[in-house]
CSV table of C-alpha atoms in Angstrom, one decimal:
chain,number,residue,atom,x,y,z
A,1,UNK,CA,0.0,0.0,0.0
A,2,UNK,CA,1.0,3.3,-0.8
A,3,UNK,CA,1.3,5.4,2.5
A,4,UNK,CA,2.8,9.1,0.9
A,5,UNK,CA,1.4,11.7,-1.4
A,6,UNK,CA,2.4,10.3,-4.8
A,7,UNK,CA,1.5,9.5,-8.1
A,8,UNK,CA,1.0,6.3,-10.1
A,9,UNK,CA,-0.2,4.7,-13.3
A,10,UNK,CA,-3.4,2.7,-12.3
A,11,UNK,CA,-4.0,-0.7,-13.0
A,12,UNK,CA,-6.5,-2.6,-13.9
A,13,UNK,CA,-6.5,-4.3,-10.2
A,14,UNK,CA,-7.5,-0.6,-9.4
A,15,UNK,CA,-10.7,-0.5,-11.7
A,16,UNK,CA,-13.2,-0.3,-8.8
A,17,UNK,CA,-11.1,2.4,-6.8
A,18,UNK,CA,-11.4,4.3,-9.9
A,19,UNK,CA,-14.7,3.5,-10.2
A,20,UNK,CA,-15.6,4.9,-7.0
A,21,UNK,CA,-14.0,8.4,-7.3
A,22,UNK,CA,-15.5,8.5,-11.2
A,23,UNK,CA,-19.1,8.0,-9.3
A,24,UNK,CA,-18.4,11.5,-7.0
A,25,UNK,CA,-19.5,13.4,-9.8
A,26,UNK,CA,-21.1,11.2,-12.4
A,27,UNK,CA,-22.3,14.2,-14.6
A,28,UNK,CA,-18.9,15.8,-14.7
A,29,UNK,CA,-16.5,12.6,-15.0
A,30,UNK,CA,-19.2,11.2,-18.0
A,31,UNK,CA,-16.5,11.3,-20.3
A,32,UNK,CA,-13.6,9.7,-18.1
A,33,UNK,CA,-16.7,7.3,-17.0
A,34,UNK,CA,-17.9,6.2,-20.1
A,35,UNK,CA,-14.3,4.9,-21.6
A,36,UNK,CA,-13.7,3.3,-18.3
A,37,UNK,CA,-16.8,1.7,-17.9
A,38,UNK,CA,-16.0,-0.2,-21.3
A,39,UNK,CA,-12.0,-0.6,-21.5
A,40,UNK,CA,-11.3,-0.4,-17.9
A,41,UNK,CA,-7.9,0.6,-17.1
A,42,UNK,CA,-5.8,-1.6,-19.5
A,43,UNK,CA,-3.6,1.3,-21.7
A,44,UNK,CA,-3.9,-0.3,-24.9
A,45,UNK,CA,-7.7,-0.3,-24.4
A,46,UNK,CA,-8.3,2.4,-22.7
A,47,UNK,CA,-6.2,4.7,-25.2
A,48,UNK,CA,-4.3,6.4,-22.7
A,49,UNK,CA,-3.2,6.1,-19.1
A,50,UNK,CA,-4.8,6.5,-15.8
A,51,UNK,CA,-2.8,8.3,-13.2
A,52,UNK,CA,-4.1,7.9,-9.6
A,53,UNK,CA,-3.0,10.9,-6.9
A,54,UNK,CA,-2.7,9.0,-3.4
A,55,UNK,CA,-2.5,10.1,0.2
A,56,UNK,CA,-2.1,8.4,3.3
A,57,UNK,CA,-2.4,5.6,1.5
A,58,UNK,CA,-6.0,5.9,-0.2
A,59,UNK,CA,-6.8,6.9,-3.8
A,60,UNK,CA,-8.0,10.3,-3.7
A,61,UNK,CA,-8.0,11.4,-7.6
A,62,UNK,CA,-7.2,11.0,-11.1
A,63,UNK,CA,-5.9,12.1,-14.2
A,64,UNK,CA,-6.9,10.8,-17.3
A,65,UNK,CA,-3.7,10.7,-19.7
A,66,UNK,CA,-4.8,10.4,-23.6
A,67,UNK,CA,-6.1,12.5,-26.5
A,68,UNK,CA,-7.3,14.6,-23.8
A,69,UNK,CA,-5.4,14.9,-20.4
A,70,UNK,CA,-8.2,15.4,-18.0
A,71,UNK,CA,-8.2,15.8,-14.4
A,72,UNK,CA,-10.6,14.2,-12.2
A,73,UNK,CA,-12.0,14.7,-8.9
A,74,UNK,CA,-8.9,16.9,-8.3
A,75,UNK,CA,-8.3,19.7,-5.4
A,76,UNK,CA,-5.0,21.9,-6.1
A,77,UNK,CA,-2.3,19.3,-3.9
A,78,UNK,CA,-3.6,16.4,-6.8
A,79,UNK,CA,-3.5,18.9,-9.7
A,80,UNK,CA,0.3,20.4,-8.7
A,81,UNK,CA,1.3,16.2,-8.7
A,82,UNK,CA,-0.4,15.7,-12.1
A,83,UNK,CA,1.2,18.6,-13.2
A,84,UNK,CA,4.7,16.9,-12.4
A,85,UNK,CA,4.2,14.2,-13.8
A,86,UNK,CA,3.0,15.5,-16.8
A,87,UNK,CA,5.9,17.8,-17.3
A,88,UNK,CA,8.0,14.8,-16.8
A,89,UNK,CA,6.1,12.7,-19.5
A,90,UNK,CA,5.7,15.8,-21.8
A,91,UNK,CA,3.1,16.6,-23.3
A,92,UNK,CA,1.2,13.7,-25.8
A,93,UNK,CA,-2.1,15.2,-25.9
A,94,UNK,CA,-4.0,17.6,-28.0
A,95,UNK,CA,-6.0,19.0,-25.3
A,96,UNK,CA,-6.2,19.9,-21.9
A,97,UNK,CA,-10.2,19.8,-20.9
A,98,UNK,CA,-12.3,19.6,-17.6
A,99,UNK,CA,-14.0,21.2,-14.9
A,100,UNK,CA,-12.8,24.8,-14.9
A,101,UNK,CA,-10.7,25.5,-11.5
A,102,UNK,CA,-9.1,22.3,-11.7
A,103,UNK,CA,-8.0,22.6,-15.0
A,104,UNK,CA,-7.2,26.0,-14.7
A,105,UNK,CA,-4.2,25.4,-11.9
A,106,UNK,CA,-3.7,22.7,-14.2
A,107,UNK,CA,-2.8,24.7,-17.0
A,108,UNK,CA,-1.3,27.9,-15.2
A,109,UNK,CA,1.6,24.5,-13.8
A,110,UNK,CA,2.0,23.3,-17.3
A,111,UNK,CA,1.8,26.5,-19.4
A,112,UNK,CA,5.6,27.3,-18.9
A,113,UNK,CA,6.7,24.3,-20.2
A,114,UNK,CA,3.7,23.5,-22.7
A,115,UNK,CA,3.0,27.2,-24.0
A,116,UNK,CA,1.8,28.6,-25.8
A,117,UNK,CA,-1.8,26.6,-26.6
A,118,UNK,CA,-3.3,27.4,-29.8
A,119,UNK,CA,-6.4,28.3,-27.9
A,120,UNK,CA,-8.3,28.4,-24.5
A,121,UNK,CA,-11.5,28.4,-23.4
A,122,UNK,CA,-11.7,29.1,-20.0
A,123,UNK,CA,-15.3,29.2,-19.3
A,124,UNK,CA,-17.7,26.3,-21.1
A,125,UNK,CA,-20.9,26.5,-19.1
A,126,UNK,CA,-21.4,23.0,-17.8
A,127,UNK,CA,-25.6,22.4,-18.9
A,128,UNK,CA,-27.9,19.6,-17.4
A,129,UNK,CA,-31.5,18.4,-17.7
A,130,UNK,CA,-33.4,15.5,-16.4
A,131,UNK,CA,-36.6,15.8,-18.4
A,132,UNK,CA,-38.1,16.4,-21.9
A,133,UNK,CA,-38.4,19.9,-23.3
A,134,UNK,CA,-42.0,21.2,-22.0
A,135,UNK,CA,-42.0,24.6,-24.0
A,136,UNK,CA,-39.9,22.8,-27.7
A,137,UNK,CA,-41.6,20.7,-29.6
A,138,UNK,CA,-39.3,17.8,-30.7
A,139,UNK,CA,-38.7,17.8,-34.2
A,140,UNK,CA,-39.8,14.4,-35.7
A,141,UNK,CA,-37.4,13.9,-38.3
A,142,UNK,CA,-34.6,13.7,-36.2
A,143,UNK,CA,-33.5,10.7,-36.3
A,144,UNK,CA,-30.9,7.7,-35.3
A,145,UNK,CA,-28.1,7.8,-38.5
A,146,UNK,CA,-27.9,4.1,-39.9
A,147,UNK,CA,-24.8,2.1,-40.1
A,148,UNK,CA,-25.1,2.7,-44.0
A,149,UNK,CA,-25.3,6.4,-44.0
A,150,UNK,CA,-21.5,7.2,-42.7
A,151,UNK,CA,-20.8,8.6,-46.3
A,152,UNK,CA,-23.9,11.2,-45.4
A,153,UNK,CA,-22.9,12.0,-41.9
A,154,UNK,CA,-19.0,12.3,-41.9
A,155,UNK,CA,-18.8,15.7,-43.8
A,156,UNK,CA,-21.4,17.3,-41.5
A,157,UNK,CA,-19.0,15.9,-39.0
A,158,UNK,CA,-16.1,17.0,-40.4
A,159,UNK,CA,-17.7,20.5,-40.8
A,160,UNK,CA,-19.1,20.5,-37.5
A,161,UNK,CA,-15.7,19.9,-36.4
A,162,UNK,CA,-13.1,22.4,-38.4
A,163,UNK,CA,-15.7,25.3,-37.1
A,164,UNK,CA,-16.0,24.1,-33.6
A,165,UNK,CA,-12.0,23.3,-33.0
A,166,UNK,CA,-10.4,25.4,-35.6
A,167,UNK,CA,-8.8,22.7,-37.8
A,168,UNK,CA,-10.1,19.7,-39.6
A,169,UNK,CA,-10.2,16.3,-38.0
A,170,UNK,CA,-8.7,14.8,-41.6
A,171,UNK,CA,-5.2,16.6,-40.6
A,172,UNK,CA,-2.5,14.2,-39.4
A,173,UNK,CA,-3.8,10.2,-40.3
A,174,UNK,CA,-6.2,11.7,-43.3
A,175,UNK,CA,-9.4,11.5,-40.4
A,176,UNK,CA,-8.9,7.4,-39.6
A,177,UNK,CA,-9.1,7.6,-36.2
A,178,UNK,CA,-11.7,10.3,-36.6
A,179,UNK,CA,-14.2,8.5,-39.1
A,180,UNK,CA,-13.8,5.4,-36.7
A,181,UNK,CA,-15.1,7.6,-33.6
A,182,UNK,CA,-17.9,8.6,-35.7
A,183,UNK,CA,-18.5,4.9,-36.8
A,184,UNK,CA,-18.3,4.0,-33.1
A,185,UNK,CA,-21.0,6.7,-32.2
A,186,UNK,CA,-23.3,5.3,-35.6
A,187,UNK,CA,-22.7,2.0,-34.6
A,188,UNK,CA,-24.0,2.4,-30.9
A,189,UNK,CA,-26.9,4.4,-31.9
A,190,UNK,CA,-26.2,7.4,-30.7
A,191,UNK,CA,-25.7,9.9,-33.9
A,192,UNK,CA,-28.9,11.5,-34.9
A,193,UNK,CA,-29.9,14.0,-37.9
A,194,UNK,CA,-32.6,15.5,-39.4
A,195,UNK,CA,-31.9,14.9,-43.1
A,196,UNK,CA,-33.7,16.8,-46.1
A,197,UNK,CA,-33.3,15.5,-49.8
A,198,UNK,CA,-29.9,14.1,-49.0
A,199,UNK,CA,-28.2,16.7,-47.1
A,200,UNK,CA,-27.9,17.0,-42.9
A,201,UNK,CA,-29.4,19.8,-41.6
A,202,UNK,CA,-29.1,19.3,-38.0
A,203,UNK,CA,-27.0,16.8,-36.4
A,204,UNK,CA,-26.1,15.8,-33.0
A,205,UNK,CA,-24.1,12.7,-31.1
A,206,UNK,CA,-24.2,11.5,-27.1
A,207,UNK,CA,-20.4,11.1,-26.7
A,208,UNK,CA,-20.5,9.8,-23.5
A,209,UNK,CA,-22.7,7.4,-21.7
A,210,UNK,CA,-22.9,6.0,-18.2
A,211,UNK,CA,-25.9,4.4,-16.4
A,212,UNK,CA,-25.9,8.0,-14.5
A,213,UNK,CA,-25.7,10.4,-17.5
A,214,UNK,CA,-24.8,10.6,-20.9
A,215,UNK,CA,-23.1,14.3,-22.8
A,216,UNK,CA,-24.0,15.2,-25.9
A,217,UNK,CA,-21.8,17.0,-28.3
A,218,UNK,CA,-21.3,17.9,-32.0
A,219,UNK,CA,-24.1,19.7,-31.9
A,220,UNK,CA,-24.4,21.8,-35.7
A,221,UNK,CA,-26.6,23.3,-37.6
A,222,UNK,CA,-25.8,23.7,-41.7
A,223,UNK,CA,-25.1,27.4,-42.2
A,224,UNK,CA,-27.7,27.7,-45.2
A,225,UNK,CA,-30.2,26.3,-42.3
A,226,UNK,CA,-29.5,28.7,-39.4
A,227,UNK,CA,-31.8,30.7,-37.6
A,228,UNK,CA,-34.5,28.6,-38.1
A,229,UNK,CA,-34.8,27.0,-34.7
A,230,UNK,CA,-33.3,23.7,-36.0
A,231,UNK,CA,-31.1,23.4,-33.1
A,232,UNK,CA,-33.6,24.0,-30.6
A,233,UNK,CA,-36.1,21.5,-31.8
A,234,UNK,CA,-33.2,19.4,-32.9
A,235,UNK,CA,-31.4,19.2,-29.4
A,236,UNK,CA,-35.6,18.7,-27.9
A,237,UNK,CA,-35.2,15.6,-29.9
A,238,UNK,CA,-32.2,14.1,-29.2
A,239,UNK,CA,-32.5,14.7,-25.2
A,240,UNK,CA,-36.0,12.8,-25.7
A,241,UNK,CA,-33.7,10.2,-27.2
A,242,UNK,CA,-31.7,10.3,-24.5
A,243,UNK,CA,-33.6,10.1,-21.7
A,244,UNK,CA,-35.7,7.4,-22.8
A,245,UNK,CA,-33.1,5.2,-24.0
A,246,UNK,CA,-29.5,5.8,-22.3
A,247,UNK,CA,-29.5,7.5,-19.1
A,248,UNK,CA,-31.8,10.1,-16.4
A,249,UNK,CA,-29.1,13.0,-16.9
A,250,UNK,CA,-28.4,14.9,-20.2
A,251,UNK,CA,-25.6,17.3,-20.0
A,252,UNK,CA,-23.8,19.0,-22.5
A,253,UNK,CA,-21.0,21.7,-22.3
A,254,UNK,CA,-20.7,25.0,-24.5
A,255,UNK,CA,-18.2,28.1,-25.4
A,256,UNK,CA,-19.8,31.1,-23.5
A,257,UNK,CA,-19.6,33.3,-26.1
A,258,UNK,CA,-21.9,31.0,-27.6
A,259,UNK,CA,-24.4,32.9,-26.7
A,260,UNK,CA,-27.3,31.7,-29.1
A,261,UNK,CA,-26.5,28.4,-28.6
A,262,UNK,CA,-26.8,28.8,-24.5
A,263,UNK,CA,-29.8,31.1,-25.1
A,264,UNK,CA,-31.1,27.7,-27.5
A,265,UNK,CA,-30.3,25.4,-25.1
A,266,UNK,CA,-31.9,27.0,-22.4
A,267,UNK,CA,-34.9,27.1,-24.2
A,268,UNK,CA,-35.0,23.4,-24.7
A,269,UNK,CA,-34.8,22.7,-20.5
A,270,UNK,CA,-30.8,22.8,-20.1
A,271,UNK,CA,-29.7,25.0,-17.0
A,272,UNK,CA,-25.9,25.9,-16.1
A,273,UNK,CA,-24.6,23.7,-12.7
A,274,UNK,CA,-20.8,24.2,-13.4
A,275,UNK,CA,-18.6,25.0,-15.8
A,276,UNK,CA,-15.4,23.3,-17.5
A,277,UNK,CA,-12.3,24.5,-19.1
A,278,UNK,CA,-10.2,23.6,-22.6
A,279,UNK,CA,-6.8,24.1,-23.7
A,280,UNK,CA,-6.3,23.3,-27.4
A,281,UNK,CA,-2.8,22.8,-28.8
C-alpha cells in the first residue's frame, strides 16, 4: 500500500477504486466514465493512461492521460502532482479539458513548459436536464443515423468539427481515427440528424454514456439552415432520445460566447450547474 502523497499509473486491479472516485460526480466525470466503464484501465484499451494521486495511503484522484489529459475529482495538492508528472512525460495530448478550476491550476503549472496553446476556453458553461423539453416541440425527423449512411454524416461531422475546433479532424492520419469515432458513435446508436433531400441539416451525437448520464456534443446546424430554430427542436429531440433510451441526466457543455447556442439550449430545458475548461494545442 501506498502510505505518501504520490503519483502512479493505475492498474486494472485498481478499476473499482477508480470506479468509485469517477461515481463522486457522475455528470462531470461522464466522459472519463464512459471509456472506463467499457476498457477499464488496460492502456492499450483504454487509449491512454490513468494516473491515480494518493494520500495516506488511499486513492483520492485522477488524471486521465490520452487524447485529452483530464483531471478528475482533483483539489490543487492532486493537480500540482499531475502537473509533475505531466511535465515529466511531456506533453502527448491535443488537449487539456475539464472542470474549470481544476483545469485551470492545471494549466497555469504546465503552461511554462507547454505554451503557448493554440487556444483556450476558459469558461464552457457545464448544462444539465433531467426531463423532456416542456416549451420545444421535438422535431420528428430527427432521427438515429444508420450504419449505411456514414458517407452522409461524416462531412457534416467533419464540418461541424473544423468550425467548432479550428482545424479539420482529416489533418495528421487523413481523419482514420476520426471516421472510426464517428462509426463508433453510428454504430451504438447514438448519432442523430434531421436529413432533407440528401443533405444533414441538424446533427447531434451522445459522446459519452454511463448508467448515470450521458453528454451530448457535435451539436451543428448547416449554415444555409441557421436561424430557423433547428437546433432548438433538434437538441428537444435528441434529449427525448436520450432520456428514454440511455441515461436520467443529459448534460452537454458549451463556449460562453456562444451565446445563441446557451440562449437555444436553455430554451430546450438545459440550466448551467458548473462549468469546464479547454486548452487546445
Amino acid at each position: 500500500m501506498l502510505t505518501q502523497t504520490t503519483t502512479r499509473v493505475l492498474e486494472p486491479s485498481d478499476l473499482e477504486a477508480a470506479l468509485a472516485i469517477l461515481e463522486r460526480e457522475p455528470v462531470e466525470n461522464a466522459f472519463v466514465t464512459s471509456r472506463v466503464q467499457v476498457a477499464g484501465l488496460d492502456p492499450w484499451r483504454l487509449g491512454g493512461e490513468m494516473w491515480g494521486y494518493y494520500a495516506g495511503g488511499e486513492l483520492r484522484s485522477l488524471c486521465y492521460a490520452g487524447a485529452n489529459l483530464v483531471p478528475v475529482c482533483a483539489g490543487p495538492d492532486a493537480v500540482r502532482a499531475f502537473a509533475d508528472r505531466a511535465r515529466r512525460t511531456g506533453r502527448r495530448c491535443s488537449s487539456i479539458v475539464g472542470p474549470a478550476e481544476a483545469t485551470g491550476l492545471l494549466w497555469r503549472l504546465l503552461e511554462p513548459s507547454w505554451g503557448p496553446a493554440r487556444e483556450v476556453r476558459s469558461h464552457q458553461p457545464l448544462m444539465v436536464t433531467e426531463r423532456p423539453s416542456s416549451d420545444v416541440r421535438p422535431d420528428p425527423l430527427v432521427r438515429r443515423i444508420r450504419k449505411d449512411e456514414m458517407e452522409l454524416i461524416m462531412p457534416a461531422c467533419v464540418a461541424m468539427f473544423t468550425e467548432e475546433v479550428g482545424v479539420s479532424p482529416l489533418a495528421g492520419d487523413g481523419g482514420l481515427l476520426y471516421q472510426a469515432r464517428v462509426a463508433e458513435l453510428v454504430g451504438s446508436g447514438r448519432s442523430f440528424a434531421r436529413v432533407e433531400n440528401g443533405k444533414v441539416v441538424f446533427k447531434a451525437e451522445i459522446g459519452a454514456a454511463t448508467a448515470s448520464a450521458c453528454q451530448v456534443q457535435g451539436v451543428w446546424v448547416a449554415p444555409e439552415f441557421r436561424g430557423r430554430g433547428h437546433s432548438e427542436t433538434g437538441m428537444a429531440a435528441v434529449v427525448d432520445f436520450a432520456l428514454r433510451d440511455v441515461a436520467p441526466v443529459v448534460s452537454l457543455y458549451v463556449n460562453d460566447f456562444n451565446t445563441a447556442a446557451r440562449a437555444a439550449y436553455r430554451r430546450v430545458g438545459f440550466r448551467e450547474v458548473g462549468a469546464f475548461m479547454s486548452v487546445l494545442f
